[in-house]
């Protein structure tokens, strides 16, 4: 039981830090609340879809920005999509970069866009690592026979 | 878990984002609705049994509907994203409202962007609600009154639920008069969203104002 308590505390602390540092916002908590016995892997599934989507969109943006004549509308379309997905999953920092990114697209500022692309790539990989850590903690709790505490 | 009546309601969710489709599906299922998700407006129309080339041939005077225009599965509400490539949610809304066979299906629009002119345009075109994304469970509570309006009188007696807008608790059996039910559901429509009073829509179903 001690092991379970320890793991649970670790999980809660880690989760709190992710929120505190702005990686996740309340929407992520909403997703966790939607997970139940009918849909026990819901959060992990949504996160996986998000990461796949992220990679695809980042690649699209990179390709579009490499062109001689950049089609900023095309870049913006991808950023818009990424902003939407990150908002839906609660990936706050990714979303915030997207907001800045869109302004640069509107201003047709290639340098600004490239900087944002770099930032968004960075935030995405940070978040991916952190969520994987969080999910791993969940698995450890369950493996130890405990239950994952609900986030308030 | 939910009332048996809830799973009578079938919602068609339309969104080009796979994440948002997954999310809306979970939200709807948690609210005990049956859900079908599609990734485009054209697929939505296909599912609803409406083929664009036939649309013009169906006019309101025709009492019978062409077999190809027959709605295959009953859909009680369509919830659609606004920004989609090809056919936008607004375009889909228009097509549904212009179709004699589909116009009575309530349509709800979702959007990640809070654009007042967009919102009023959708509401004027006949959308029942406009939800800002990310959509919450509490938003979905606003759906039931709209779906109840489209159910026939015979189903009324099963729809006793505190969450609906019925002012009086558990009704005994069927509604005595549809008037009461109509008023109750209208009052239940959330006043928080700024929206113009919808104009009365000409339609074949008598339960609507």
CSV table of C-alpha atoms in Angstrom, one decimal:
chain,number,residue,atom,x,y,z
A,1,UNK,CA,0.0,0.0,0.0
A,2,UNK,CA,2.9,2.3,0.7
A,3,UNK,CA,4.2,1.9,-2.8
A,4,UNK,CA,0.8,2.8,-4.2
A,5,UNK,CA,0.5,5.9,-2.0
A,6,UNK,CA,3.9,7.0,-3.0
A,7,UNK,CA,3.1,6.5,-6.7
A,8,UNK,CA,-0.2,8.3,-6.3
A,9,UNK,CA,1.5,11.2,-4.7
A,10,UNK,CA,4.1,11.3,-7.4
A,11,UNK,CA,1.3,11.3,-10.0
A,12,UNK,CA,-0.6,14.1,-8.3
A,13,UNK,CA,2.6,16.2,-7.9
A,14,UNK,CA,3.6,15.7,-11.4
A,15,UNK,CA,0.2,16.5,-12.7
A,16,UNK,CA,0.1,19.6,-10.6
A,17,UNK,CA,3.4,20.7,-12.0
A,18,UNK,CA,2.3,20.2,-15.6
A,19,UNK,CA,-0.6,22.5,-14.9
A,20,UNK,CA,1.4,25.0,-13.0
A,21,UNK,CA,4.0,25.2,-15.7
A,22,UNK,CA,1.3,25.7,-18.3
A,23,UNK,CA,1.8,22.5,-20.3
A,24,UNK,CA,-1.8,21.5,-19.6
A,25,UNK,CA,-4.9,23.5,-18.8
A,26,UNK,CA,-8.3,22.7,-17.5
A,27,UNK,CA,-9.4,21.1,-20.8
A,28,UNK,CA,-7.0,18.2,-20.0
A,29,UNK,CA,-8.7,17.7,-16.7
A,30,UNK,CA,-12.0,17.6,-18.5
A,31,UNK,CA,-10.7,14.8,-20.7
A,32,UNK,CA,-9.6,12.9,-17.6
A,33,UNK,CA,-13.1,13.2,-16.3
A,34,UNK,CA,-14.6,11.8,-19.4
A,35,UNK,CA,-12.6,8.6,-19.0
A,36,UNK,CA,-14.5,5.8,-17.3
A,37,UNK,CA,-14.9,2.1,-17.3
A,38,UNK,CA,-16.6,2.3,-20.7
A,39,UNK,CA,-13.7,4.2,-22.2
A,40,UNK,CA,-10.7,3.3,-19.9
A,41,UNK,CA,-8.0,4.5,-22.4
A,42,UNK,CA,-9.7,7.6,-23.6
A,43,UNK,CA,-7.0,10.1,-22.6
A,44,UNK,CA,-4.1,8.0,-23.9
A,45,UNK,CA,-6.0,7.5,-27.2
A,46,UNK,CA,-6.7,11.2,-27.6
A,47,UNK,CA,-3.1,12.1,-26.7
A,48,UNK,CA,-1.8,9.6,-29.3
A,49,UNK,CA,-4.1,11.1,-32.0
A,50,UNK,CA,-2.9,14.5,-31.0
A,51,UNK,CA,0.8,13.6,-31.3
A,52,UNK,CA,0.2,12.0,-34.7
A,53,UNK,CA,-1.7,15.1,-35.8
A,54,UNK,CA,1.0,17.4,-34.5
A,55,UNK,CA,3.7,15.6,-36.4
A,56,UNK,CA,1.7,15.7,-39.6
A,57,UNK,CA,0.9,19.4,-39.3
A,58,UNK,CA,4.4,20.4,-38.3
A,59,UNK,CA,5.7,18.7,-41.4
A,60,UNK,CA,3.1,20.4,-43.5
A,61,UNK,CA,4.1,23.8,-42.1
A,62,UNK,CA,7.8,23.1,-42.6
A,63,UNK,CA,7.3,22.1,-46.2
A,64,UNK,CA,5.2,25.1,-46.9
A,65,UNK,CA,7.7,27.5,-45.3
A,66,UNK,CA,10.5,26.0,-47.4
A,67,UNK,CA,8.9,27.0,-50.7
A,68,UNK,CA,10.3,29.9,-52.7
A,69,UNK,CA,7.0,31.6,-52.7
A,70,UNK,CA,5.5,30.7,-49.3
A,71,UNK,CA,1.8,30.1,-49.3
A,72,UNK,CA,1.0,31.7,-46.0
A,73,UNK,CA,-2.7,30.7,-46.3
A,74,UNK,CA,-1.6,27.1,-46.4
A,75,UNK,CA,0.7,27.5,-43.4
A,76,UNK,CA,-2.1,29.3,-41.5
A,77,UNK,CA,-4.5,26.5,-42.3
A,78,UNK,CA,-2.2,24.0,-40.6
A,79,UNK,CA,-1.6,26.3,-37.7
A,80,UNK,CA,-5.3,26.8,-37.3
A,81,UNK,CA,-5.8,23.1,-37.2
A,82,UNK,CA,-3.0,22.6,-34.7
A,83,UNK,CA,-4.4,25.4,-32.5
A,84,UNK,CA,-7.8,23.6,-32.6
A,85,UNK,CA,-6.4,20.2,-31.6
A,86,UNK,CA,-4.1,21.6,-28.9
A,87,UNK,CA,-7.1,23.5,-27.5
A,88,UNK,CA,-9.2,20.4,-27.5
A,89,UNK,CA,-6.7,18.4,-25.6
A,90,UNK,CA,-5.6,21.1,-23.2
A,91,UNK,CA,-2.1,21.6,-24.6
A,92,UNK,CA,-1.9,25.2,-23.5
A,93,UNK,CA,1.7,26.0,-24.4
A,94,UNK,CA,1.4,24.5,-27.8
A,95,UNK,CA,-1.9,26.4,-28.3
A,96,UNK,CA,-0.3,29.7,-27.3
A,97,UNK,CA,2.6,29.3,-29.8
A,98,UNK,CA,-0.1,28.7,-32.4
A,99,UNK,CA,-1.8,32.0,-31.6
A,100,UNK,CA,1.5,33.9,-32.1
A,101,UNK,CA,2.2,31.8,-35.2
A,102,UNK,CA,-1.1,32.8,-36.8
A,103,UNK,CA,-0.2,36.5,-36.4
A,104,UNK,CA,3.0,35.9,-38.3
A,105,UNK,CA,1.1,34.1,-41.0
A,106,UNK,CA,-1.2,37.0,-41.3
A,107,UNK,CA,1.7,39.4,-41.5
A,108,UNK,CA,3.3,37.1,-44.1
A,109,UNK,CA,6.4,37.2,-42.0
A,110,UNK,CA,8.5,34.1,-42.9
A,111,UNK,CA,11.2,34.6,-40.2
A,112,UNK,CA,8.6,35.0,-37.5
A,113,UNK,CA,6.8,31.9,-38.9
A,114,UNK,CA,10.0,29.9,-38.8
A,115,UNK,CA,10.7,30.9,-35.2
A,116,UNK,CA,7.2,29.8,-34.2
A,117,UNK,CA,7.6,26.6,-36.1
A,118,UNK,CA,10.7,25.9,-34.0
A,119,UNK,CA,8.9,26.8,-30.8
A,120,UNK,CA,5.9,24.7,-31.6
A,121,UNK,CA,8.1,21.7,-32.4
A,122,UNK,CA,9.9,22.2,-29.1
A,123,UNK,CA,6.7,22.5,-27.1
A,124,UNK,CA,5.2,19.5,-28.8
A,125,UNK,CA,8.2,17.3,-27.9
A,126,UNK,CA,8.3,18.6,-24.4
A,127,UNK,CA,4.6,17.9,-23.9
A,128,UNK,CA,4.9,14.4,-25.5
A,129,UNK,CA,7.7,13.5,-23.0
A,130,UNK,CA,5.8,14.8,-20.1
A,131,UNK,CA,2.5,13.1,-21.0
A,132,UNK,CA,4.4,9.8,-21.5
A,133,UNK,CA,5.8,10.2,-18.1
A,134,UNK,CA,2.4,10.9,-16.7
A,135,UNK,CA,0.8,7.9,-18.4
A,136,UNK,CA,3.7,5.7,-17.2
A,137,UNK,CA,3.0,6.8,-13.6
A,138,UNK,CA,-0.6,5.8,-14.1
A,139,UNK,CA,0.4,2.4,-15.4
A,140,UNK,CA,2.7,1.9,-12.4
A,141,UNK,CA,-0.1,2.8,-10.0
A,142,UNK,CA,-2.5,0.3,-11.7
A,143,UNK,CA,0.2,-2.4,-11.8
A,144,UNK,CA,0.8,-1.9,-8.1
A,145,UNK,CA,-2.9,-2.6,-7.5
A,146,UNK,CA,-3.9,1.0,-6.8
A,147,UNK,CA,-6.3,3.4,-8.6
A,148,UNK,CA,-5.4,6.6,-10.4
A,149,UNK,CA,-6.4,9.5,-8.2
A,150,UNK,CA,-8.9,12.0,-9.8
A,151,UNK,CA,-7.5,15.4,-10.4
A,152,UNK,CA,-9.5,18.2,-8.8
B,1,UNK,CA,-27.0,4.4,-16.6
B,2,UNK,CA,-29.1,7.0,-18.4
B,3,UNK,CA,-32.8,6.9,-19.0
B,4,UNK,CA,-33.9,4.5,-21.7
B,5,UNK,CA,-35.3,7.5,-23.6
B,6,UNK,CA,-31.9,9.0,-24.0
B,7,UNK,CA,-30.4,6.3,-26.1
B,8,UNK,CA,-33.4,6.8,-28.5
B,9,UNK,CA,-31.6,10.0,-29.6
B,10,UNK,CA,-29.2,9.6,-32.4
B,11,UNK,CA,-26.7,12.5,-33.0
B,12,UNK,CA,-24.7,12.9,-36.1
B,13,UNK,CA,-21.4,14.7,-35.4
B,14,UNK,CA,-19.5,16.3,-38.2
B,15,UNK,CA,-15.9,17.4,-37.8
B,16,UNK,CA,-12.8,17.2,-40.0
B,17,UNK,CA,-10.5,17.0,-37.0
B,18,UNK,CA,-10.1,13.4,-35.7
B,19,UNK,CA,-9.3,14.6,-32.2
B,20,UNK,CA,-12.5,16.7,-32.1
B,21,UNK,CA,-14.5,13.8,-33.5
B,22,UNK,CA,-13.2,11.6,-30.8
B,23,UNK,CA,-13.9,14.2,-28.1
B,24,UNK,CA,-17.5,15.0,-29.3
B,25,UNK,CA,-18.2,11.3,-29.6
B,26,UNK,CA,-17.1,10.7,-26.0
B,27,UNK,CA,-19.1,13.7,-24.8
B,28,UNK,CA,-22.2,12.5,-26.6
B,29,UNK,CA,-21.9,8.9,-25.4
B,30,UNK,CA,-21.3,10.1,-21.9
B,31,UNK,CA,-24.6,11.9,-22.3
B,32,UNK,CA,-26.2,8.6,-23.4
B,33,UNK,CA,-26.8,9.5,-27.0
B,34,UNK,CA,-26.2,7.2,-29.9
B,35,UNK,CA,-23.5,8.8,-32.0
B,36,UNK,CA,-22.3,8.6,-35.6
B,37,UNK,CA,-19.3,10.7,-36.6
B,38,UNK,CA,-18.3,11.7,-40.1
B,39,UNK,CA,-15.4,13.9,-41.2
B,40,UNK,CA,-17.1,16.1,-43.8
B,41,UNK,CA,-20.3,17.9,-44.7
B,42,UNK,CA,-20.8,15.8,-47.8
B,43,UNK,CA,-20.5,12.6,-45.9
B,44,UNK,CA,-23.0,14.0,-43.4
B,45,UNK,CA,-25.5,14.6,-46.3
B,46,UNK,CA,-24.8,11.2,-47.6
B,47,UNK,CA,-25.6,9.7,-44.3
B,48,UNK,CA,-28.7,11.7,-44.0
B,49,UNK,CA,-29.8,10.3,-47.3
B,50,UNK,CA,-29.6,13.5,-49.2
B,51,UNK,CA,-27.9,13.6,-52.5
B,52,UNK,CA,-27.1,17.0,-53.8
B,53,UNK,CA,-28.2,16.4,-57.3
B,54,UNK,CA,-31.6,15.4,-56.2
B,55,UNK,CA,-32.0,18.3,-53.8
B,56,UNK,CA,-33.4,20.6,-56.4
B,57,UNK,CA,-36.0,18.2,-57.6
B,58,UNK,CA,-37.7,18.0,-54.3
B,59,UNK,CA,-40.1,20.8,-53.7
B,60,UNK,CA,-42.3,21.5,-50.8
B,61,UNK,CA,-45.5,20.7,-52.6
B,62,UNK,CA,-44.4,17.1,-53.3
B,63,UNK,CA,-46.1,15.0,-50.6
B,64,UNK,CA,-44.0,12.0,-51.1
B,65,UNK,CA,-40.3,11.9,-51.1
B,66,UNK,CA,-38.2,10.2,-53.8
B,67,UNK,CA,-36.8,6.9,-52.6
B,68,UNK,CA,-33.2,8.1,-53.0
B,69,UNK,CA,-33.9,10.9,-50.7
B,70,UNK,CA,-35.2,8.7,-47.9
B,71,UNK,CA,-33.4,9.2,-44.7
B,72,UNK,CA,-31.8,5.8,-43.9
B,73,UNK,CA,-31.3,6.2,-40.2
B,74,UNK,CA,-33.2,8.5,-38.0
B,75,UNK,CA,-31.0,11.4,-36.8
B,76,UNK,CA,-32.4,13.6,-34.1
B,77,UNK,CA,-29.7,16.3,-34.2
B,78,UNK,CA,-26.7,17.3,-36.2
B,79,UNK,CA,-23.8,18.9,-34.5
B,80,UNK,CA,-21.1,20.2,-36.8
B,81,UNK,CA,-17.9,22.1,-36.8
B,82,UNK,CA,-18.0,25.4,-38.6
B,83,UNK,CA,-14.5,25.5,-40.2
B,84,UNK,CA,-14.2,22.5,-42.5
B,85,UNK,CA,-12.5,22.2,-45.9
B,86,UNK,CA,-15.0,22.0,-48.8
B,87,UNK,CA,-18.4,22.3,-47.3
B,88,UNK,CA,-18.3,24.4,-44.1
B,89,UNK,CA,-20.7,23.8,-41.2
B,90,UNK,CA,-22.6,26.8,-42.4
B,91,UNK,CA,-23.0,25.3,-45.9
B,92,UNK,CA,-24.2,22.0,-44.3
B,93,UNK,CA,-26.7,23.9,-42.2
B,94,UNK,CA,-28.1,25.6,-45.2
B,95,UNK,CA,-28.4,22.4,-47.1
B,96,UNK,CA,-30.2,20.8,-44.3
B,97,UNK,CA,-32.6,23.7,-43.8
B,98,UNK,CA,-33.3,23.9,-47.5
B,99,UNK,CA,-34.2,20.2,-47.7
B,100,UNK,CA,-37.8,19.4,-47.2
B,101,UNK,CA,-37.0,16.0,-45.8
B,102,UNK,CA,-34.2,17.2,-43.4
B,103,UNK,CA,-35.1,20.8,-42.4
B,104,UNK,CA,-36.7,19.8,-39.2
B,105,UNK,CA,-33.5,18.2,-37.8
B,106,UNK,CA,-32.0,20.5,-35.3
B,107,UNK,CA,-28.5,21.7,-36.1
B,108,UNK,CA,-25.9,22.9,-33.7
B,109,UNK,CA,-22.7,24.6,-34.8
B,110,UNK,CA,-19.3,24.4,-33.0
B,111,UNK,CA,-16.4,26.7,-33.6
B,112,UNK,CA,-13.1,27.4,-32.0
B,113,UNK,CA,-13.5,31.1,-33.0
B,114,UNK,CA,-15.7,33.5,-31.3
B,115,UNK,CA,-16.9,35.6,-34.2
B,116,UNK,CA,-20.2,37.4,-33.4
B,117,UNK,CA,-21.1,37.9,-37.1
B,118,UNK,CA,-20.5,34.2,-37.7
B,119,UNK,CA,-22.7,33.2,-34.7
B,120,UNK,CA,-25.6,35.4,-35.7
B,121,UNK,CA,-25.4,34.2,-39.3
B,122,UNK,CA,-25.7,30.6,-38.2
B,123,UNK,CA,-28.5,31.3,-35.8
B,124,UNK,CA,-30.4,33.2,-38.5
B,125,UNK,CA,-30.0,30.3,-40.9
B,126,UNK,CA,-31.7,28.1,-38.3
B,127,UNK,CA,-29.0,26.7,-36.1
B,128,UNK,CA,-30.4,26.0,-32.7
B,129,UNK,CA,-27.2,26.6,-30.7
B,130,UNK,CA,-23.6,27.8,-31.3
B,131,UNK,CA,-21.0,26.2,-29.1
B,132,UNK,CA,-17.5,27.5,-28.7
B,133,UNK,CA,-14.8,24.8,-28.6
B,134,UNK,CA,-13.7,23.1,-26.7
B,135,UNK,CA,-17.2,21.8,-26.1
B,136,UNK,CA,-18.1,20.8,-22.5
B,137,UNK,CA,-20.6,18.3,-21.1
B,138,UNK,CA,-22.6,21.2,-19.8
B,139,UNK,CA,-23.1,22.5,-23.4
B,140,UNK,CA,-24.5,19.1,-24.4
B,141,UNK,CA,-27.2,19.5,-21.7
B,142,UNK,CA,-28.7,22.1,-24.0
B,143,UNK,CA,-29.3,19.6,-26.7
B,144,UNK,CA,-32.1,17.6,-25.3
B,145,UNK,CA,-34.9,20.2,-25.6
B,146,UNK,CA,-34.2,20.5,-29.3
B,147,UNK,CA,-34.3,16.8,-29.9
B,148,UNK,CA,-37.4,16.4,-27.8
B,149,UNK,CA,-39.2,18.8,-30.1
B,150,UNK,CA,-38.7,16.6,-33.1
B,151,UNK,CA,-39.9,13.4,-31.4
B,152,UNK,CA,-43.5,12.4,-32.2
B,153,UNK,CA,-46.2,12.6,-29.5
B,154,UNK,CA,-46.1,8.9,-28.9
B,155,UNK,CA,-42.7,9.1,-27.4
B,156,UNK,CA,-43.5,11.9,-25.0
B,157,UNK,CA,-44.5,9.6,-22.1
B,158,UNK,CA,-41.0,8.1,-21.9
B,159,UNK,CA,-39.2,11.4,-21.7
B,160,UNK,CA,-39.5,12.3,-18.1
B,161,UNK,CA,-36.2,13.7,-17.0
B,162,UNK,CA,-35.3,16.4,-14.5
B,163,UNK,CA,-32.7,17.8,-16.8
B,164,UNK,CA,-35.2,18.8,-19.4
B,165,UNK,CA,-37.1,22.1,-19.2
B,166,UNK,CA,-40.4,20.6,-18.0
B,167,UNK,CA,-41.4,22.9,-15.2
B,168,UNK,CA,-43.4,20.3,-13.4
B,169,UNK,CA,-41.8,17.1,-12.0
B,170,UNK,CA,-42.5,13.6,-13.4
B,171,UNK,CA,-45.6,13.8,-15.6
B,172,UNK,CA,-48.0,10.9,-15.2
B,173,UNK,CA,-48.2,9.9,-18.8
B,174,UNK,CA,-48.7,11.5,-22.1
B,175,UNK,CA,-48.9,15.2,-22.3
B,176,UNK,CA,-52.4,16.5,-22.5
B,177,UNK,CA,-51.7,19.1,-25.0
B,178,UNK,CA,-48.6,19.7,-27.0
B,179,UNK,CA,-48.8,23.4,-26.2
B,180,UNK,CA,-47.5,22.9,-22.7
B,181,UNK,CA,-44.6,20.8,-23.8
B,182,UNK,CA,-43.6,23.3,-26.5
B,183,UNK,CA,-43.6,26.2,-24.1
B,184,UNK,CA,-41.7,24.3,-21.6
B,185,UNK,CA,-39.0,23.3,-23.9
B,186,UNK,CA,-38.7,26.8,-25.3
B,187,UNK,CA,-38.3,28.2,-21.9
B,188,UNK,CA,-35.6,25.7,-21.3
B,189,UNK,CA,-33.5,27.0,-24.1
B,190,UNK,CA,-30.5,28.7,-22.6
B,191,UNK,CA,-30.7,32.5,-22.5
B,192,UNK,CA,-27.0,32.9,-22.0
B,193,UNK,CA,-26.1,32.7,-25.7
B,194,UNK,CA,-26.9,36.0,-27.3
B,195,UNK,CA,-29.2,35.0,-30.2
B,196,UNK,CA,-32.1,36.7,-32.0
B,197,UNK,CA,-35.5,35.1,-31.5
B,198,UNK,CA,-35.7,32.6,-34.3
B,199,UNK,CA,-38.2,33.3,-37.0
B,200,UNK,CA,-41.0,30.7,-37.2
B,201,UNK,CA,-40.0,28.1,-39.8
B,202,UNK,CA,-42.6,26.7,-42.1
B,203,UNK,CA,-42.5,23.0,-41.8
B,204,UNK,CA,-44.7,19.9,-41.8
B,205,UNK,CA,-44.3,18.9,-38.2
B,206,UNK,CA,-47.0,20.3,-36.0
B,207,UNK,CA,-45.1,20.2,-32.7
B,208,UNK,CA,-43.0,23.2,-33.6
B,209,UNK,CA,-44.1,26.8,-33.2
